[in-house]
Amino acid sequence: MSRVRLRAGWLPLLAALLAAVACGAAEDKPGLLELTADSFVPTLQGLDDSRWVLMEFYAHWCPACQRFQPEYEKVAAFFAARGEAEPVVTVARLDCANFGDMCAKFKVHGYPTMKLALAADLAAIALDKLTAVNPASRHANSVIAFLEQQLDAKFSGPKAGAGGDADSAASGAAADAATAAAAAVGGRKGGAGLGKGGGAAAVDGVQLHEHPPAELAPAGRARADLNDIEGATITSWQYMGASMLLRGAEARQALKDWVELLGDAHPVERCQLGAQKLRAALPDYWPDDADEPRKPLQGLQICPGTDFKDWSSCRGSVADRRGYTCGLWQLLHTLASRLPDTDNSGAVWLAAVKGFVSSYFQCTECAKHFVRHAGGEEAVAVAHKRDAVLWMWRTHNIVNRRLAAEEDEDPTKGDPAAPHVQFPPASLCPQCRRAEEGAAASDEAVPWDEEAVYRFLLAYYSGEALPDAAPASGLRSRRSSWSDAGLLVLVVAACVYALLRRSGQYALKKVHSRSL
């Protein structure tokens, strides 16, 4: 199977330098090559043609990629510890968020995606010679077991313990190296995440992604962050412009619905006007009868004249945390809160959001979870604006709880400065939680007052507040209403009495009692 090719004497040295300097394994990630669009081909050409390469295509903002990263680093550490033992496997990865054109050449549709191939075939982008790596789970043991099967090899190393995969695991030295790498990357304690506050979406993380008080309301912030909402809009448009995603009638309808939603409800004027222009230009750029756009959409700006430079409230304290997914959560909430109050505005919003996530949110796991949830019984009942606002809020808190539990088990998965909590926290909206004692202590069963929550969400995401005459809830409110009504009756009766007395038609006469 080995293939040998003569090279000029300087080429291996140059490739080695590129691998070590431009994309080399970081000290805390033994064996893992971080490639770029420029270093991709020369680095692979610098390897023996018979060298197997496990390549991950990922996006640094993708919550699923972030959760998988420690496991992938363990795989890299395992093969680094094996050295030149046959079969030799080099572990590398490429960030598609920064090098999307290169990933498009490999027809990568979602993240994370892993491919296995000989170095020469990867360098030549020989798609027919690449094997999709689909392990039983996204754990190091499962990935290594998959490679054993594909390469017809038996890698030396201890088996996974009870409760783990029944596959071969990293050797002791590799495990130690991977543990050291994980400690260097995030050796910290405390802090839970999108369940305790912070993307994804997954619905993360949207998962879609991240919704903690520190994320949306740092230092007592009383409104969503328009800078980050604009940033998420621009970033999503850049990713949507990838040619691999813009194909088919379903993708076109999703694009059309999304642009219309932005044009109707975006809180930033330049983004709203940009979306309206895109809506008018779409039939020319992507006609109904075309399978893909006839003109490149990348030249169209979604927020012309933007001054967005970096995340503010969504900036993570840990590299690659929060950012885009955090801003995207805010955008989705804000679009719901700015809907017109019509019979079907909520249903139109949900259809547009579901189409966007399904077709254009490339965190594969996040999109799958969100779309499944958006097809559930509660989602089917979304019709009005209020339905959409509260459905989005409940959905985000479901993600928050799940990610909080994950990060309680492994704090390195989250951002310690943005713990995931149920939103809104009592510090932002004390009236949103009915119970006076214990309401803030348990995020698993918060006694929400949904009317108060709805009022808060409107004010927080759009600046809009419900009229004071909105129906009150609770015993205290009913008592107050009866008191107000009684006072009004007394005032009216006093006025009528005064008028009648002044007119002499109802003058009180002194009554003298007579003794019998």
Short mmCIF file of N, CA, C and O in Angstrom, two decimals, residues 319-425:
data_model
loop_
_atom_site.label_atom_id
_atom_site.label_comp_id
_atom_site.label_asym_id
_atom_site.label_seq_id
_atom_site.Cartn_x
_atom_site.Cartn_y
_atom_site.Cartn_z
N ALA A 319 -10.99 31.12 25.23
CA ALA A 319 -10.93 31.14 23.77
C ALA A 319 -12.02 30.30 23.15
O ALA A 319 -12.30 29.18 23.59
N ASP A 320 -12.67 30.84 22.12
CA ASP A 320 -13.68 30.15 21.32
C ASP A 320 -14.99 29.89 22.05
O ASP A 320 -15.83 29.14 21.53
N ARG A 321 -15.19 30.46 23.22
CA ARG A 321 -16.46 30.28 23.92
C ARG A 321 -17.37 31.47 23.63
O ARG A 321 -16.93 32.59 23.44
N ARG A 322 -18.65 31.20 23.61
CA ARG A 322 -19.69 32.19 23.43
C ARG A 322 -19.58 32.87 22.07
O ARG A 322 -19.57 32.19 21.06
N GLY A 323 -19.45 34.17 21.97
CA GLY A 323 -19.30 34.80 20.67
C GLY A 323 -20.53 34.64 19.79
O GLY A 323 -21.62 35.08 20.12
N TYR A 324 -20.34 33.99 18.63
CA TYR A 324 -21.40 33.90 17.62
C TYR A 324 -22.67 33.25 18.15
O TYR A 324 -23.78 33.77 17.95
N THR A 325 -22.55 32.11 18.82
CA THR A 325 -23.76 31.43 19.28
C THR A 325 -24.50 32.25 20.32
O THR A 325 -25.73 32.28 20.35
N CYS A 326 -23.76 32.94 21.17
CA CYS A 326 -24.36 33.83 22.16
C CYS A 326 -25.15 34.94 21.47
O CYS A 326 -26.30 35.23 21.79
N GLY A 327 -24.52 35.58 20.48
CA GLY A 327 -25.20 36.64 19.75
C GLY A 327 -26.40 36.13 18.98
O GLY A 327 -27.42 36.83 18.85
N LEU A 328 -26.30 34.90 18.46
CA LEU A 328 -27.41 34.34 17.71
C LEU A 328 -28.62 34.09 18.59
O LEU A 328 -29.77 34.32 18.19
N TRP A 329 -28.39 33.62 19.82
CA TRP A 329 -29.50 33.46 20.76
C TRP A 329 -30.21 34.80 20.96
O TRP A 329 -31.44 34.89 20.95
N GLN A 330 -29.43 35.84 21.16
CA GLN A 330 -30.02 37.15 21.38
C GLN A 330 -30.83 37.60 20.16
O GLN A 330 -31.91 38.19 20.29
N LEU A 331 -30.30 37.33 18.98
CA LEU A 331 -31.00 37.71 17.75
C LEU A 331 -32.35 37.00 17.65
O LEU A 331 -33.38 37.63 17.34
N LEU A 332 -32.38 35.71 17.92
CA LEU A 332 -33.64 34.96 17.81
C LEU A 332 -34.67 35.46 18.81
O LEU A 332 -35.85 35.60 18.49
N HIS A 333 -34.24 35.70 20.04
CA HIS A 333 -35.16 36.24 21.05
C HIS A 333 -35.70 37.61 20.62
O HIS A 333 -36.89 37.90 20.75
N THR A 334 -34.80 38.46 20.12
CA THR A 334 -35.20 39.82 19.76
C THR A 334 -36.18 39.82 18.59
O THR A 334 -37.15 40.59 18.58
N LEU A 335 -35.94 38.98 17.61
CA LEU A 335 -36.86 38.89 16.47
C LEU A 335 -38.25 38.48 16.93
O LEU A 335 -39.26 39.00 16.44
N ALA A 336 -38.33 37.56 17.89
CA ALA A 336 -39.64 37.15 18.42
C ALA A 336 -40.32 38.29 19.15
O ALA A 336 -41.53 38.52 19.01
N SER A 337 -39.55 39.04 19.92
CA SER A 337 -40.14 40.10 20.74
C SER A 337 -40.60 41.29 19.91
O SER A 337 -41.39 42.11 20.39
N ARG A 338 -40.13 41.41 18.67
CA ARG A 338 -40.49 42.54 17.82
C ARG A 338 -41.51 42.18 16.75
O ARG A 338 -41.73 42.94 15.81
N LEU A 339 -42.12 41.02 16.87
CA LEU A 339 -43.14 40.61 15.90
C LEU A 339 -44.39 41.47 16.02
O LEU A 339 -44.71 41.96 17.11
N PRO A 340 -45.13 41.65 14.94
CA PRO A 340 -46.45 42.27 15.06
C PRO A 340 -47.40 41.32 15.78
O PRO A 340 -47.24 40.10 15.71
N ASP A 341 -48.34 41.87 16.49
CA ASP A 341 -49.25 41.04 17.28
C ASP A 341 -50.44 40.62 16.43
O ASP A 341 -51.57 41.10 16.59
N THR A 342 -50.19 39.71 15.47
CA THR A 342 -51.23 39.22 14.58
C THR A 342 -51.50 37.74 14.86
O THR A 342 -50.81 37.11 15.64
N ASP A 343 -52.50 37.20 14.15
CA ASP A 343 -52.93 35.83 14.44
C ASP A 343 -51.87 34.79 14.15
O ASP A 343 -51.82 33.76 14.81
N ASN A 344 -51.00 35.03 13.16
CA ASN A 344 -50.05 33.99 12.76
C ASN A 344 -48.60 34.44 12.78
O ASN A 344 -47.72 33.77 12.24
N SER A 345 -48.30 35.59 13.41
CA SER A 345 -46.92 36.09 13.39
C SER A 345 -45.96 35.13 14.08
O SER A 345 -44.81 34.97 13.65
N GLY A 346 -46.40 34.49 15.14
CA GLY A 346 -45.55 33.54 15.84
C GLY A 346 -45.22 32.32 15.00
O GLY A 346 -44.08 31.84 14.98
N ALA A 347 -46.21 31.83 14.26
CA ALA A 347 -45.99 30.67 13.40
C ALA A 347 -45.04 31.02 12.26
O ALA A 347 -44.18 30.21 11.89
N VAL A 348 -45.17 32.22 11.70
CA VAL A 348 -44.27 32.66 10.63
C VAL A 348 -42.84 32.77 11.17
O VAL A 348 -41.87 32.34 10.51
N TRP A 349 -42.69 33.33 12.37
CA TRP A 349 -41.37 33.43 13.00
C TRP A 349 -40.73 32.06 13.18
O TRP A 349 -39.56 31.84 12.85
N LEU A 350 -41.48 31.11 13.72
CA LEU A 350 -40.93 29.79 14.00
C LEU A 350 -40.54 29.08 12.72
O LEU A 350 -39.50 28.40 12.66
N ALA A 351 -41.33 29.22 11.67
CA ALA A 351 -41.00 28.58 10.39
C ALA A 351 -39.69 29.14 9.84
O ALA A 351 -38.84 28.40 9.32
N ALA A 352 -39.51 30.46 9.96
CA ALA A 352 -38.28 31.08 9.45
C ALA A 352 -37.07 30.65 10.27
O ALA A 352 -36.00 30.35 9.72
N VAL A 353 -37.21 30.62 11.58
CA VAL A 353 -36.10 30.23 12.46
C VAL A 353 -35.75 28.76 12.25
O VAL A 353 -34.57 28.39 12.15
N LYS A 354 -36.76 27.92 12.16
CA LYS A 354 -36.52 26.49 11.95
C LYS A 354 -35.82 26.25 10.61
O LYS A 354 -34.88 25.45 10.52
N GLY A 355 -36.24 26.96 9.57
CA GLY A 355 -35.60 26.82 8.27
C GLY A 355 -34.16 27.29 8.28
O GLY A 355 -33.28 26.65 7.69
N PHE A 356 -33.90 28.39 8.97
CA PHE A 356 -32.54 28.90 9.07
C PHE A 356 -31.62 27.90 9.77
O PHE A 356 -30.52 27.59 9.29
N VAL A 357 -32.06 27.39 10.91
CA VAL A 357 -31.24 26.46 11.68
C VAL A 357 -31.01 25.18 10.89
O VAL A 357 -29.89 24.65 10.82
N SER A 358 -32.07 24.67 10.27
CA SER A 358 -31.97 23.42 9.53
C SER A 358 -31.03 23.52 8.33
O SER A 358 -30.24 22.61 8.07
N SER A 359 -31.10 24.63 7.61
CA SER A 359 -30.34 24.76 6.37
C SER A 359 -28.99 25.43 6.52
O SER A 359 -28.07 25.15 5.75
N TYR A 360 -28.84 26.30 7.54
CA TYR A 360 -27.66 27.16 7.55
C TYR A 360 -26.88 27.18 8.86
O TYR A 360 -25.83 27.82 8.91
N PHE A 361 -27.36 26.54 9.91
CA PHE A 361 -26.59 26.49 11.14
C PHE A 361 -25.79 25.19 11.12
O PHE A 361 -26.36 24.11 11.27
N GLN A 362 -24.47 25.28 10.94
CA GLN A 362 -23.68 24.12 10.58
C GLN A 362 -23.17 23.29 11.76
O GLN A 362 -22.40 22.35 11.55
N CYS A 363 -23.54 23.65 12.97
CA CYS A 363 -23.27 22.73 14.08
C CYS A 363 -24.30 21.61 13.97
O CYS A 363 -25.47 21.77 14.34
N THR A 364 -23.89 20.49 13.41
CA THR A 364 -24.83 19.44 13.02
C THR A 364 -25.67 18.96 14.19
O THR A 364 -26.90 18.84 14.09
N GLU A 365 -25.04 18.67 15.30
CA GLU A 365 -25.75 18.16 16.47
C GLU A 365 -26.72 19.19 17.01
O GLU A 365 -27.87 18.87 17.35
N CYS A 366 -26.28 20.45 17.08
CA CYS A 366 -27.13 21.52 17.59
C CYS A 366 -28.37 21.69 16.71
O CYS A 366 -29.49 21.82 17.21
N ALA A 367 -28.15 21.73 15.40
CA ALA A 367 -29.26 21.92 14.47
C ALA A 367 -30.26 20.77 14.58
O ALA A 367 -31.48 20.98 14.55
N LYS A 368 -29.75 19.55 14.70
CA LYS A 368 -30.63 18.38 14.79
C LYS A 368 -31.52 18.47 16.01
O LYS A 368 -32.73 18.23 15.94
N HIS A 369 -30.94 18.83 17.16
CA HIS A 369 -31.73 18.93 18.39
C HIS A 369 -32.78 20.04 18.29
O HIS A 369 -33.93 19.86 18.69
N PHE A 370 -32.38 21.17 17.74
CA PHE A 370 -33.31 22.30 17.66
C PHE A 370 -34.47 21.99 16.72
O PHE A 370 -35.64 22.26 17.05
N VAL A 371 -34.17 21.44 15.56
CA VAL A 371 -35.22 21.14 14.59
C VAL A 371 -36.18 20.10 15.14
O VAL A 371 -37.40 20.20 14.95
N ARG A 372 -35.66 19.11 15.85
CA ARG A 372 -36.54 18.12 16.47
C ARG A 372 -37.46 18.77 17.48
O ARG A 372 -38.66 18.51 17.52
N HIS A 373 -36.91 19.66 18.30
CA HIS A 373 -37.71 20.34 19.30
C HIS A 373 -38.74 21.27 18.64
O HIS A 373 -39.87 21.40 19.12
N ALA A 374 -38.35 21.89 17.52
CA ALA A 374 -39.25 22.81 16.83
C ALA A 374 -40.37 22.10 16.10
O ALA A 374 -41.28 22.74 15.57
N GLY A 375 -40.31 20.77 16.06
CA GLY A 375 -41.40 20.00 15.47
C GLY A 375 -42.29 19.33 16.50
O GLY A 375 -43.18 18.56 16.16
N GLY A 376 -42.06 19.66 17.78
CA GLY A 376 -42.82 19.04 18.86
C GLY A 376 -44.21 19.64 19.04
O GLY A 376 -44.60 20.61 18.38
N GLU A 377 -44.96 19.05 19.96
CA GLU A 377 -46.34 19.45 20.18
C GLU A 377 -46.46 20.90 20.62
O GLU A 377 -47.34 21.63 20.17
N GLU A 378 -45.58 21.35 21.50
CA GLU A 378 -45.65 22.73 21.98
C GLU A 378 -45.33 23.71 20.85
O GLU A 378 -45.95 24.78 20.76
N ALA A 379 -44.40 23.34 19.97
CA ALA A 379 -44.05 24.21 18.86
C ALA A 379 -45.21 24.33 17.87
O ALA A 379 -45.44 25.40 17.30
N VAL A 380 -45.92 23.24 17.65
CA VAL A 380 -47.06 23.27 16.72
C VAL A 380 -48.11 24.27 17.18
O VAL A 380 -48.82 24.88 16.37
N ALA A 381 -48.20 24.49 18.48
CA ALA A 381 -49.21 25.39 19.03
C ALA A 381 -48.79 26.86 18.95
O ALA A 381 -49.59 27.74 19.31
N VAL A 382 -47.57 27.14 18.50
CA VAL A 382 -47.12 28.53 18.40
C VAL A 382 -47.84 29.23 17.26
O VAL A 382 -47.74 28.81 16.11
N ALA A 383 -48.59 30.27 17.60
CA ALA A 383 -49.33 31.02 16.59
C ALA A 383 -49.09 32.52 16.72
O ALA A 383 -48.71 33.18 15.76
N HIS A 384 -49.30 33.05 17.92
CA HIS A 384 -49.20 34.48 18.12
C HIS A 384 -47.80 34.88 18.59
O HIS A 384 -46.95 34.03 18.88
N LYS A 385 -47.61 36.18 18.67
CA LYS A 385 -46.34 36.73 19.15
C LYS A 385 -46.00 36.22 20.54
O LYS A 385 -44.87 35.80 20.80
N ARG A 386 -46.96 36.24 21.43
CA ARG A 386 -46.73 35.79 22.81
C ARG A 386 -46.28 34.34 22.83
O ARG A 386 -45.38 33.96 23.60
N ASP A 387 -46.88 33.51 21.99
CA ASP A 387 -46.49 32.10 21.90
C ASP A 387 -45.02 31.97 21.52
O ASP A 387 -44.28 31.17 22.09
N ALA A 388 -44.60 32.77 20.52
CA ALA A 388 -43.23 32.68 20.04
C ALA A 388 -42.23 33.14 21.10
O ALA A 388 -41.19 32.50 21.32
N VAL A 389 -42.54 34.24 21.76
CA VAL A 389 -41.63 34.78 22.78
C VAL A 389 -41.43 33.77 23.90
O VAL A 389 -40.29 33.51 24.32
N LEU A 390 -42.51 33.18 24.39
CA LEU A 390 -42.41 32.24 25.51
C LEU A 390 -41.84 30.89 25.07
O LEU A 390 -41.12 30.24 25.83
N TRP A 391 -42.14 30.46 23.84
CA TRP A 391 -41.57 29.19 23.36
C TRP A 391 -40.06 29.31 23.25
O TRP A 391 -39.32 28.40 23.63
N MET A 392 -39.60 30.45 22.72
CA MET A 392 -38.15 30.64 22.59
C MET A 392 -37.49 30.67 23.96
O MET A 392 -36.40 30.11 24.16
N TRP A 393 -38.13 31.31 24.90
CA TRP A 393 -37.59 31.39 26.27
C TRP A 393 -37.51 29.99 26.90
O TRP A 393 -36.49 29.62 27.48
N ARG A 394 -38.58 29.20 26.78
CA ARG A 394 -38.57 27.85 27.35
C ARG A 394 -37.51 26.99 26.68
O ARG A 394 -36.79 26.22 27.33
N THR A 395 -37.42 27.09 25.36
CA THR A 395 -36.45 26.29 24.61
C THR A 395 -35.03 26.61 25.05
O THR A 395 -34.21 25.70 25.27
N HIS A 396 -34.73 27.87 25.20
CA HIS A 396 -33.39 28.27 25.62
C HIS A 396 -33.08 27.75 27.02
O HIS A 396 -31.96 27.29 27.29
N ASN A 397 -34.03 27.80 27.90
CA ASN A 397 -33.79 27.31 29.26
C ASN A 397 -33.64 25.79 29.31
O ASN A 397 -32.96 25.25 30.18
N ILE A 398 -34.29 25.08 28.39
CA ILE A 398 -34.09 23.63 28.30
C ILE A 398 -32.62 23.35 27.95
O ILE A 398 -31.97 22.49 28.55
N VAL A 399 -32.11 24.09 27.00
CA VAL A 399 -30.70 23.94 26.62
C VAL A 399 -29.80 24.33 27.78
O VAL A 399 -28.80 23.68 28.07
N ASN A 400 -30.17 25.41 28.46
CA ASN A 400 -29.39 25.84 29.61
C ASN A 400 -29.25 24.75 30.66
O ASN A 400 -28.17 24.52 31.21
N ARG A 401 -30.35 24.08 30.96
CA ARG A 401 -30.31 23.01 31.98
C ARG A 401 -29.40 21.87 31.54
O ARG A 401 -28.63 21.34 32.32
N ARG A 402 -29.52 21.50 30.26
CA ARG A 402 -28.72 20.37 29.77
C ARG A 402 -27.23 20.70 29.82
O ARG A 402 -26.42 19.89 30.28
N LEU A 403 -26.86 21.87 29.34
CA LEU A 403 -25.45 22.22 29.32
C LEU A 403 -24.91 22.48 30.72
O LEU A 403 -23.73 22.23 31.00
N ALA A 404 -25.76 22.99 31.60
CA ALA A 404 -25.31 23.18 32.99
C ALA A 404 -24.95 21.85 33.62
O ALA A 404 -23.94 21.74 34.32
N ALA A 405 -25.76 20.83 33.35
CA ALA A 405 -25.47 19.50 33.91
C ALA A 405 -24.15 18.96 33.36
O ALA A 405 -23.34 18.39 34.09
N GLU A 406 -23.92 19.16 32.05
CA GLU A 406 -22.68 18.69 31.44
C GLU A 406 -21.47 19.40 32.05
O GLU A 406 -20.44 18.79 32.33
N GLU A 407 -21.62 20.69 32.26
CA GLU A 407 -20.48 21.46 32.74
C GLU A 407 -20.27 21.31 34.24
O GLU A 407 -19.18 21.57 34.75
N ASP A 408 -21.32 20.89 34.96
CA ASP A 408 -21.12 20.53 36.36
C ASP A 408 -20.20 19.32 36.46
O ASP A 408 -19.38 19.22 37.38
N GLU A 409 -20.34 18.39 35.52
CA GLU A 409 -19.49 17.21 35.50
C GLU A 409 -18.08 17.54 35.01
O GLU A 409 -17.10 16.97 35.48
N ASP A 410 -17.98 18.45 34.05
CA ASP A 410 -16.67 18.81 33.50
C ASP A 410 -16.64 20.32 33.28
O ASP A 410 -17.06 20.81 32.22
N PRO A 411 -16.16 21.10 34.26
CA PRO A 411 -16.15 22.56 34.15
C PRO A 411 -15.36 23.10 32.96
O PRO A 411 -15.58 24.24 32.56
N THR A 412 -14.44 22.30 32.39
CA THR A 412 -13.65 22.79 31.27
C THR A 412 -14.50 22.97 30.02
O THR A 412 -14.05 23.60 29.05
N LYS A 413 -15.72 22.44 30.00
CA LYS A 413 -16.57 22.55 28.82
C LYS A 413 -17.21 23.93 28.69
O LYS A 413 -17.76 24.26 27.65
N GLY A 414 -17.22 24.70 29.75
CA GLY A 414 -17.91 25.98 29.72
C GLY A 414 -16.99 27.15 29.93
O GLY A 414 -15.76 27.03 29.95
N ASP A 415 -17.60 28.31 30.07
CA ASP A 415 -16.87 29.53 30.36
C ASP A 415 -17.11 29.86 31.83
O ASP A 415 -18.24 30.16 32.22
N PRO A 416 -16.07 29.83 32.66
CA PRO A 416 -16.28 30.05 34.09
C PRO A 416 -16.82 31.44 34.41
O PRO A 416 -17.42 31.64 35.46
N ALA A 417 -16.63 32.39 33.51
CA ALA A 417 -17.14 33.74 33.75
C ALA A 417 -18.60 33.89 33.34
O ALA A 417 -19.20 34.93 33.59
N ALA A 418 -19.15 32.86 32.70
CA ALA A 418 -20.54 32.93 32.23
C ALA A 418 -21.25 31.63 32.56
O ALA A 418 -21.55 30.83 31.67
N PRO A 419 -21.50 31.37 33.82
CA PRO A 419 -22.20 30.13 34.20
C PRO A 419 -23.61 30.11 33.66
O PRO A 419 -24.27 31.14 33.55
N HIS A 420 -24.09 28.94 33.29
CA HIS A 420 -25.42 28.79 32.71
C HIS A 420 -26.47 28.72 33.81
O HIS A 420 -26.39 27.86 34.69
N VAL A 421 -27.45 29.58 33.73
CA VAL A 421 -28.54 29.61 34.70
C VAL A 421 -29.85 29.69 33.97
O VAL A 421 -29.91 29.95 32.77
N GLN A 422 -30.92 29.48 34.70
CA GLN A 422 -32.24 29.68 34.13
C GLN A 422 -32.50 31.17 34.02
O GLN A 422 -32.30 31.93 34.96
N PHE A 423 -32.95 31.58 32.85
CA PHE A 423 -33.11 32.99 32.55
C PHE A 423 -34.59 33.38 32.56
O PHE A 423 -35.41 32.63 32.05
N PRO A 424 -34.93 34.54 33.12
CA PRO A 424 -34.05 35.51 33.74
C PRO A 424 -33.74 35.15 35.19
O PRO A 424 -34.59 34.57 35.88
N PRO A 425 -32.55 35.48 35.66
CA PRO A 425 -32.22 35.22 37.07
C PRO A 425 -33.02 36.15 37.96
O PRO A 425 -33.51 37.20 37.52
#
